[in-house]
Amino acid sequence: MKRTMMSLIGVAAALGAVTGVAAVAAPGGGAQEAPGSSSLLPVQRSALLCPAPTSSEVGQTDYTAFAPKGAAAGADGKKGTAELLPAGTVKDAGGTDNGKGKGKKSTGKNGKGADSAAGQAVAPRDTKPVVPLQEAGKPVTTSTDSPDAPALVGAADGALAPGWTVQQTTSVAAGSGRGLLGLGCTTPDTTFWFPGVSTATDRQDYVHLTNPDPTPAVVDLQLRGKDGALGGSAGEDITVPPHTTVPVLLSTLTTAPTTNASLQVVAREGRIGAAVQATDGKLGSDWLPAAADPSPSVVLPGIPKDATSVRLVALAPGESDADLKVQLATPTGLITPAGLESLHLKSGMTTAVDLKDVTKGEAGSLVLSPSDGGSTAPVAAALRVTRGKGAKQEMAFIPATRPVEQRATAADNRDKGSTLSLVAPQKGKDAKVKVTASAGSGGGTPVTKTYTVKGGTSLDVAPPTPQGLKGTYALTVEPAAGSGPVYAARMLSRPQGGVPAFTVQTLPDDRGTVLVPTAGQDLSVLTK
């Protein structure tokens, strides 16, 4: 009996210690209340994955890493570390071609899908850390013009973990992939949605799958068109080796070329990072990031005021159809685009709607919500936005995003060329937002400015710039306590020989804090 009691006491103490460092998060990513008292604390570790940037011989990629100031140090009192390391790649994998050709069709396990075990995992040639951070509050940058630049896998801990952000920006001067490609490096997960992909002959879309862990990941890819799952789908059982990236050409996964499709990426074993690189024969190229988790209401912020074409691609992935109210949040209020009072999405099918020049010279954000009396089926959505005309066009993508609850960050801003979009989608709920321009990578003093976004409107501003700026800088967006819901995006514009090259990054909350329940010993449970 005495030995049993001592064992139970040891178990209780161990459980108390584990509970004391546990992080409580809602399934959708937001924090939720823990039973009893709890504390909001900075995360102690975070991970990021950057896909291989480009295979172009005339491309240059800039990496910018940043961690906001103000986070507490790690439990060990150290300032922390944050760095990215080159990942390996898979050569000659079924359905993959490393972004350098048309790819090839092959089958994997049981005659289904592309199995990367058919290819050869190749270790990176260089293991030197990329953009390692030494301190919070100051960006670190590096550049490469190598057409063989690898994917990157990294982690941050201690004081550098909360809000750690890495921006990957690639400029391609010529060729079918010309333009400006931008991507905020992603966190690993198990499920991703990409409305807006294409397997048509005028597009080459690669999904880049990167495994950050020491064990293999097994991934399934499913494409859905206007009639549901695309015939001939061959995206099952794709093995992604440890610390390795696998690019898959989407057109090799189906026998049905489709202009407007949705891609679901599911890691059945392990976890991955995923992003789609889309190249259009006439509209240039850009990254299509994953959309926010499907939800009955979604917001797509940051449509440029000079957009010449806007295409909405949406999917109701659940078992129920979705009936949506479509609204554009303008600088003066919410309006309904002409001829699009409502939108019906059939379950499991992709719907595309051309909104043309919906902004009419005013910057805006698209808001989709359940129609009055309609269903509350979850929805995934993204926009393809085009600027310019004729041969001087350039495209970018805006996926649905999460709201900024506490803080969001956009790295790689220059003296000119950045536009910050803020939208408060709910009428009567204004949003007050503090925007801070960090110190520059080469010097400069941070500057802070506060904006008020009236409920039901969208606001585009040239963001503040650090005093005495040298190099690049980061923007942090922080809603005030009690503020209404706010969503954000940042556009980079860098013209290339008459082409209005641009890219848009949505700014979801950085999830830099978690609720940690307060734990203590309660030996009375042993007597109950």
XYZ file of C-alpha atoms in Angstrom:
528
model
C 0.000 0.000 0.000
C 2.798 2.389 0.894
C 4.585 1.692 -2.401
C 1.317 2.204 -4.328
C 0.660 5.527 -2.599
C 4.184 6.768 -3.381
C 3.738 5.778 -7.047
C 0.471 7.695 -7.254
C 2.082 10.751 -5.707
C 4.896 10.544 -8.280
C 2.373 10.304 -11.116
C 0.417 13.270 -9.772
C 3.578 15.372 -9.516
C 4.623 14.425 -13.057
C 1.194 15.297 -14.446
C 1.336 18.627 -12.642
C 4.716 19.403 -14.212
C 3.509 18.491 -17.707
C 0.319 20.504 -17.330
C 2.314 23.514 -16.223
C 3.932 23.847 -19.665
C 1.055 22.641 -21.837
C -0.328 24.955 -24.511
C -4.099 25.103 -24.960
C -5.302 26.073 -28.422
C -8.611 25.853 -30.241
C -8.818 23.524 -33.267
C -9.021 26.556 -35.544
C -5.801 27.938 -34.156
C -7.140 30.614 -31.793
C -6.616 30.406 -28.062
C -9.440 29.096 -25.902
C -10.183 29.350 -22.222
C -8.699 26.584 -20.119
C -10.544 25.260 -17.070
C -9.667 27.319 -14.044
C -7.133 30.118 -14.157
C -4.591 30.368 -16.975
C -1.871 32.642 -18.257
C -1.204 33.979 -21.745
C 2.469 33.219 -22.405
C 4.803 33.461 -25.428
C 5.388 30.246 -27.347
C 8.781 28.707 -26.675
C 9.340 27.103 -30.078
C 8.105 27.664 -33.639
C 8.874 26.152 -37.057
C 8.860 27.526 -40.619
C 9.266 25.996 -44.077
C 10.240 27.832 -47.285
C 9.846 26.037 -50.650
C 12.530 26.051 -53.343
C 12.120 29.529 -54.904
C 12.702 29.205 -58.654
C 14.564 27.260 -61.318
C 14.957 30.343 -63.522
C 18.448 31.359 -64.619
C 17.368 35.030 -64.411
C 15.750 34.973 -60.983
C 16.867 36.490 -57.685
C 15.417 35.594 -54.309
C 15.579 37.734 -51.174
C 14.996 36.188 -47.734
C 14.077 38.419 -44.799
C 13.779 37.048 -41.252
C 12.302 38.964 -38.324
C 11.066 38.457 -34.773
C 9.134 41.236 -32.970
C 10.474 42.751 -29.789
C 8.663 42.440 -26.503
C 8.391 38.667 -26.103
C 9.621 37.152 -22.859
C 12.765 35.025 -22.902
C 12.533 31.260 -22.841
C 12.198 29.297 -19.662
C 15.962 28.860 -19.517
C 16.527 32.623 -19.612
C 18.395 32.504 -22.940
C 17.608 34.913 -25.749
C 16.925 32.042 -28.153
C 17.899 31.026 -31.685
C 16.181 31.238 -35.084
C 17.590 29.899 -38.336
C 16.728 28.004 -41.514
C 18.695 25.094 -42.968
C 18.698 23.808 -46.575
C 16.458 20.788 -47.188
C 17.120 17.831 -49.429
C 15.081 17.100 -52.538
C 13.734 14.100 -54.419
C 14.994 13.565 -57.959
C 12.960 11.693 -60.585
C 9.967 11.148 -58.308
C 6.744 10.069 -59.941
C 4.702 13.084 -60.990
C 7.473 15.515 -60.053
C 10.018 17.418 -62.053
C 11.518 19.931 -59.639
C 9.914 22.802 -61.470
C 12.057 22.513 -64.585
C 9.847 20.843 -67.152
C 6.482 19.362 -67.958
C 6.806 16.545 -65.475
C 5.782 12.946 -66.083
C 2.968 10.617 -65.170
C 3.662 7.524 -63.111
C 1.972 5.351 -60.561
C 2.899 4.587 -57.001
C 1.697 2.054 -54.470
C -0.997 -0.357 -55.697
C -0.960 1.389 -59.062
C -2.224 4.603 -57.517
C -0.622 7.962 -57.175
C 2.903 9.267 -57.241
C 5.225 7.514 -54.832
C 8.398 9.484 -54.155
C 10.111 6.260 -53.134
C 10.467 5.749 -56.891
C 12.832 8.718 -56.861
C 16.092 9.370 -55.089
C 16.350 11.587 -52.024
C 19.338 13.893 -52.450
C 20.877 15.671 -49.463
C 21.502 19.429 -49.725
C 24.904 20.477 -51.032
C 25.229 23.162 -48.357
C 24.252 22.983 -44.691
C 25.041 26.578 -43.784
C 22.213 28.332 -41.857
C 20.208 30.927 -43.793
C 19.144 34.300 -42.256
C 19.967 33.347 -38.648
C 18.600 35.915 -36.196
C 20.711 37.285 -33.369
C 18.174 39.666 -31.834
C 14.508 40.560 -31.929
C 13.329 43.794 -33.516
C 15.831 43.957 -36.393
C 15.452 42.094 -39.726
C 18.194 39.947 -41.231
C 18.419 39.542 -45.007
C 20.236 37.488 -47.620
C 19.895 36.918 -51.373
C 20.579 34.201 -53.925
C 20.446 34.042 -57.717
C 21.050 30.291 -57.913
C 18.510 28.344 -60.019
C 19.152 25.404 -57.690
C 18.429 27.235 -54.435
C 16.974 24.623 -52.052
C 13.910 24.586 -49.881
C 14.565 25.649 -46.281
C 13.511 24.075 -42.993
C 13.954 25.956 -39.741
C 13.002 26.496 -36.132
C 13.154 29.254 -33.529
C 13.145 29.022 -29.751
C 13.272 31.228 -26.695
C 12.638 34.943 -27.139
C 12.895 34.663 -30.949
C 10.108 32.081 -31.306
C 7.004 34.297 -30.814
C 6.116 35.929 -34.125
C 9.182 34.622 -35.996
C 8.522 35.459 -39.660
C 10.457 34.791 -42.870
C 9.512 36.359 -46.209
C 10.712 34.827 -49.475
C 10.532 37.273 -52.426
C 11.682 36.263 -55.912
C 12.035 38.500 -58.951
C 12.191 36.748 -62.333
C 13.178 39.126 -65.132
C 12.105 37.112 -68.185
C 10.563 33.896 -69.414
C 7.190 32.286 -68.768
C 7.664 32.662 -65.017
C 8.560 36.348 -65.128
C 7.217 38.577 -62.413
C 7.362 38.998 -58.645
C 6.728 35.974 -56.446
C 6.216 36.462 -52.725
C 5.514 34.054 -49.890
C 5.512 34.148 -46.131
C 7.224 30.882 -45.196
C 4.668 28.483 -43.744
C 4.233 26.529 -40.535
C 3.955 22.729 -40.807
C 0.488 21.178 -40.587
C -1.479 18.138 -41.732
C -4.206 19.650 -43.962
C -4.123 22.459 -46.552
C -6.699 23.891 -49.000
C -5.733 25.624 -52.246
C -8.709 27.015 -54.195
C -7.517 28.576 -57.460
C -5.077 25.969 -58.778
C -5.141 24.948 -62.436
C -4.182 21.953 -64.566
C -4.914 23.747 -67.863
C -2.336 23.799 -70.654
C -1.550 27.499 -70.156
C -0.625 26.953 -66.478
C 2.093 25.038 -64.697
C 1.186 24.625 -61.046
C 3.556 22.782 -58.701
C 2.663 21.976 -55.123
C 5.815 21.932 -53.001
C 5.657 19.472 -50.098
C 8.348 19.889 -47.420
C 8.877 17.605 -44.439
C 10.526 19.262 -41.395
C 10.731 16.130 -39.259
C 13.174 13.195 -38.896
C 10.534 10.640 -39.979
C 8.873 10.259 -43.419
C 5.524 11.893 -44.181
C 2.866 10.272 -46.380
C 0.674 12.695 -48.315
C -2.532 12.472 -50.375
C -3.479 15.089 -52.977
C -7.030 15.517 -54.257
C -8.170 17.863 -57.025
C -11.781 19.056 -57.339
C -13.292 20.800 -60.350
C -16.764 22.137 -61.139
C -18.198 18.600 -61.147
C -16.331 17.274 -58.119
C -13.212 15.107 -57.922
C -11.202 15.244 -61.146
C -11.046 11.976 -63.079
C -7.797 10.065 -63.234
C -6.518 11.578 -60.004
C -3.104 10.107 -59.148
C -2.070 11.817 -55.955
C -2.156 9.127 -53.287
C 0.645 7.776 -51.103
C 3.284 10.387 -51.876
C 6.204 9.791 -49.536
C 8.152 12.861 -48.448
C 11.458 11.764 -46.845
C 12.747 13.437 -43.654
C 14.040 17.025 -44.032
C 13.255 16.872 -47.746
C 11.020 18.627 -50.287
C 9.020 17.069 -53.127
C 7.544 19.273 -55.896
C 4.555 17.746 -57.717
C 3.244 19.049 -61.061
C -0.536 19.096 -60.663
C -1.301 18.421 -64.321
C 0.319 14.972 -63.940
C -2.276 13.992 -61.331
C -5.318 14.012 -63.618
C -6.428 13.251 -67.139
C -8.879 16.168 -67.081
C -7.242 19.574 -67.741
C -9.149 22.122 -65.633
C -8.751 25.901 -65.479
C -10.367 26.471 -62.074
C -9.789 23.762 -59.497
C -9.229 23.279 -55.774
C -6.455 21.196 -54.241
C -6.622 19.472 -50.871
C -3.346 18.318 -49.328
C -3.555 15.841 -46.449
C -0.622 14.353 -44.556
C -1.825 10.936 -43.369
C 1.470 10.327 -41.611
C 3.671 13.071 -40.196
C 3.289 16.759 -41.045
C 4.425 18.969 -43.909
C 4.558 22.493 -45.256
C 2.732 23.091 -48.547
C 2.573 25.942 -51.077
C 1.641 26.106 -54.776
C 3.837 27.860 -57.348
C 1.635 28.917 -60.274
C 3.046 29.971 -63.654
C 0.799 31.352 -66.396
C 1.919 31.729 -70.002
C 0.536 35.287 -70.208
C 0.096 36.478 -66.619
C 3.455 35.692 -65.077
C 3.813 33.728 -61.850
C 3.349 33.871 -58.103
C 2.877 31.708 -55.033
C -0.601 30.581 -54.028
C -0.525 30.085 -50.240
C -3.003 27.823 -48.478
C -6.351 29.384 -47.608
C -7.533 29.625 -44.024
C -9.356 26.589 -42.673
C -12.872 26.357 -44.181
C -15.382 28.532 -42.335
C -18.986 29.744 -42.922
C -17.668 33.322 -43.304
C -14.381 34.225 -44.970
C -12.511 37.456 -45.694
C -10.084 38.056 -48.571
C -8.280 41.377 -47.903
C -6.133 43.589 -50.093
C -7.526 43.784 -53.641
C -5.503 46.575 -55.329
C -7.414 49.632 -56.493
C -6.005 49.266 -60.023
C -6.897 45.570 -60.406
C -8.012 44.966 -63.992
C -9.375 41.478 -63.333
C -10.430 39.578 -60.199
C -11.459 35.919 -60.196
C -13.030 34.262 -57.155
C -12.574 30.495 -56.755
C -14.483 28.865 -53.899
C -15.349 25.418 -52.596
C -17.749 23.999 -49.997
C -15.700 20.964 -48.886
C -18.251 19.548 -46.450
C -21.377 17.472 -47.039
C -23.696 20.481 -47.394
C -24.088 23.131 -50.090
C -23.291 26.738 -49.161
C -25.326 29.835 -50.028
C -23.263 32.975 -49.643
C -23.764 36.701 -49.579
C -20.981 38.398 -51.557
C -19.895 41.879 -50.463
C -17.003 44.175 -51.219
C -15.692 46.220 -48.299
C -14.747 49.585 -49.826
C -13.312 52.715 -48.160
C -16.893 53.950 -47.642
C -18.759 50.759 -46.751
C -20.001 47.348 -47.839
C -21.449 47.037 -51.349
C -22.762 44.136 -53.407
C -20.955 43.573 -56.724
C -23.317 44.061 -59.661
C -24.964 40.818 -60.704
C -23.592 38.835 -57.761
C -26.069 39.268 -54.939
C -25.584 35.649 -53.885
C -23.372 32.666 -54.653
C -24.374 29.000 -54.458
C -21.626 26.440 -53.885
C -22.402 22.761 -54.397
C -20.847 20.381 -51.914
C -17.445 19.124 -53.032
C -17.445 21.152 -56.241
C -15.346 24.164 -57.225
C -17.070 27.348 -58.393
C -15.297 30.207 -60.190
C -16.706 33.693 -60.723
C -15.067 36.466 -62.754
C -15.569 39.730 -60.874
C -13.698 41.700 -63.562
C -12.601 45.169 -62.346
C -14.763 44.921 -59.235
C -12.885 47.607 -57.276
C -13.593 50.356 -59.875
C -10.496 52.313 -58.879
C -10.982 51.934 -55.111
C -9.065 49.424 -53.016
C -11.291 46.791 -51.425
C -11.607 43.450 -49.686
C -14.052 40.639 -50.426
C -16.328 39.378 -47.647
C -18.284 36.125 -48.000
C -20.913 35.258 -45.383
C -23.951 32.974 -45.159
C -27.014 34.314 -46.985
C -29.929 35.372 -44.817
C -31.576 32.143 -43.731
C -28.969 30.149 -45.660
C -26.741 27.309 -44.572
C -23.643 27.671 -42.433
C -21.561 25.209 -44.442
C -17.805 25.885 -44.272
C -16.137 27.462 -47.304
C -12.567 27.714 -48.643
C -11.827 30.535 -51.090
C -9.096 32.461 -52.904
C -8.785 35.267 -55.458
C -6.612 35.535 -58.534
C -5.928 39.235 -59.068
C -4.468 40.741 -62.243
C -2.929 44.173 -62.821
C -1.942 45.678 -66.180
C -3.230 45.054 -69.702
C -2.273 43.088 -72.812
C 1.257 41.733 -72.752
C 2.021 43.800 -69.635
C -0.116 41.845 -67.170
C 0.907 40.296 -63.868
C -1.066 38.084 -61.474
C -1.088 37.452 -57.737
C -3.257 35.443 -55.343
C -5.196 36.396 -52.219
C -6.426 33.426 -50.157
C -8.974 33.720 -47.370
C -7.128 34.438 -44.141
C -7.536 34.416 -40.365
C -8.173 37.637 -38.427
C -5.377 39.438 -36.588
C -6.219 38.710 -32.977
C -3.065 39.919 -31.216
C -0.311 40.509 -33.794
C 0.696 39.862 -37.379
C 3.969 40.593 -39.157
C 5.017 41.384 -42.737
C 8.756 41.271 -43.477
C 10.680 42.572 -46.524
C 9.376 46.132 -46.890
C 11.403 48.769 -48.698
C 11.366 52.579 -48.701
C 8.704 52.450 -51.438
C 6.434 49.851 -52.970
C 4.518 48.542 -49.922
C 0.774 48.970 -49.384
C -0.942 47.836 -46.184
C -4.616 46.824 -46.383
C -6.798 46.669 -43.272
C -10.464 45.616 -43.273
C -13.029 45.619 -40.465
C -15.774 43.453 -42.009
C -18.521 43.892 -39.418
C -20.745 46.963 -39.514
C -20.708 48.960 -36.293
C -17.499 47.318 -35.057
C -14.622 49.671 -35.743
C -11.057 48.407 -35.521
C -8.245 50.405 -33.966
C -4.859 49.117 -35.114
C -1.294 49.954 -34.113
C 1.225 49.526 -36.944
C 4.944 49.528 -36.129
C 7.743 49.835 -38.662
C 10.775 48.047 -37.224
C 14.366 49.126 -37.376
C 15.920 48.564 -40.805
C 18.213 45.655 -41.570
C 21.013 48.185 -42.084
C 19.901 50.827 -39.580
C 17.001 53.076 -38.660
C 14.694 53.897 -35.764
C 11.282 52.197 -35.359
C 8.141 54.286 -35.975
C 4.586 53.549 -34.802
C 1.293 54.839 -36.198
C -2.300 54.075 -35.227
C -5.164 53.669 -37.705
C -8.908 53.423 -37.156
C -10.877 51.305 -39.639
C -14.619 51.948 -39.571
C -16.738 48.820 -39.320
C -17.741 47.536 -42.755
C -14.911 49.307 -44.589
C -11.460 48.628 -46.009
C -8.480 50.950 -45.621
C -5.359 51.025 -47.813
C -2.352 53.016 -46.577
C 1.307 53.526 -47.353
C 2.738 52.082 -44.115
C 5.049 54.051 -41.832
C 8.766 53.941 -42.595
C 11.560 53.833 -39.982
C 13.451 57.065 -39.458
C 16.836 56.909 -41.180
C 15.948 53.620 -42.870
C 18.757 51.558 -44.349
C 17.901 48.219 -45.939
C 14.567 46.477 -45.436
C 12.176 46.569 -42.504
C 9.227 44.678 -41.030
C 5.689 45.774 -40.190
C 3.800 44.515 -37.148
C 0.026 44.952 -36.932
C -1.603 44.888 -33.469
C -5.321 45.505 -32.811
C -6.155 47.492 -29.694
C -7.909 45.796 -26.801
C -11.649 45.706 -27.419
C -11.211 46.453 -31.117
C -13.572 44.966 -33.674
C -12.365 42.097 -35.881
C -9.678 43.123 -38.362
C -7.992 41.358 -41.289
C -4.821 42.480 -43.042
C -2.717 42.070 -46.178
C 0.432 43.646 -47.589
C 1.137 44.262 -51.290
C 4.656 44.612 -52.687
C 4.893 46.420 -56.023
C 8.155 46.354 -58.010
C 7.607 47.187 -61.708
C 9.666 45.285 -64.275
C 10.112 46.942 -67.662
C 6.552 48.212 -67.924
C 4.996 45.170 -66.217
C 3.270 46.130 -62.918
C 4.892 43.233 -61.071
C 3.390 42.696 -57.625
C 2.622 40.131 -54.954
C 0.178 40.116 -52.019
C 0.698 38.420 -48.657
C -2.207 38.056 -46.243
C -1.279 38.646 -42.590
C -2.953 36.143 -40.265
C -2.346 36.236 -36.535
C 1.160 34.943 -35.776
C -0.032 32.742 -32.881
C 2.914 33.927 -30.856
C 1.176 33.301 -27.538
C -0.731 30.423 -25.961
C -2.928 29.973 -22.913
C -1.137 27.896 -20.284
C -3.334 26.588 -17.448
C -2.111 27.194 -13.927
C -1.351 23.832 -12.325
C -0.593 22.753 -8.815
C -0.535 19.634 -6.703
C -3.868 18.419 -5.329
C -3.212 15.181 -3.480
C -6.844 15.010 -2.367
C -7.636 13.292 -5.676
C -5.756 10.253 -4.370
C -8.292 9.758 -1.583
C -11.415 10.052 -3.778
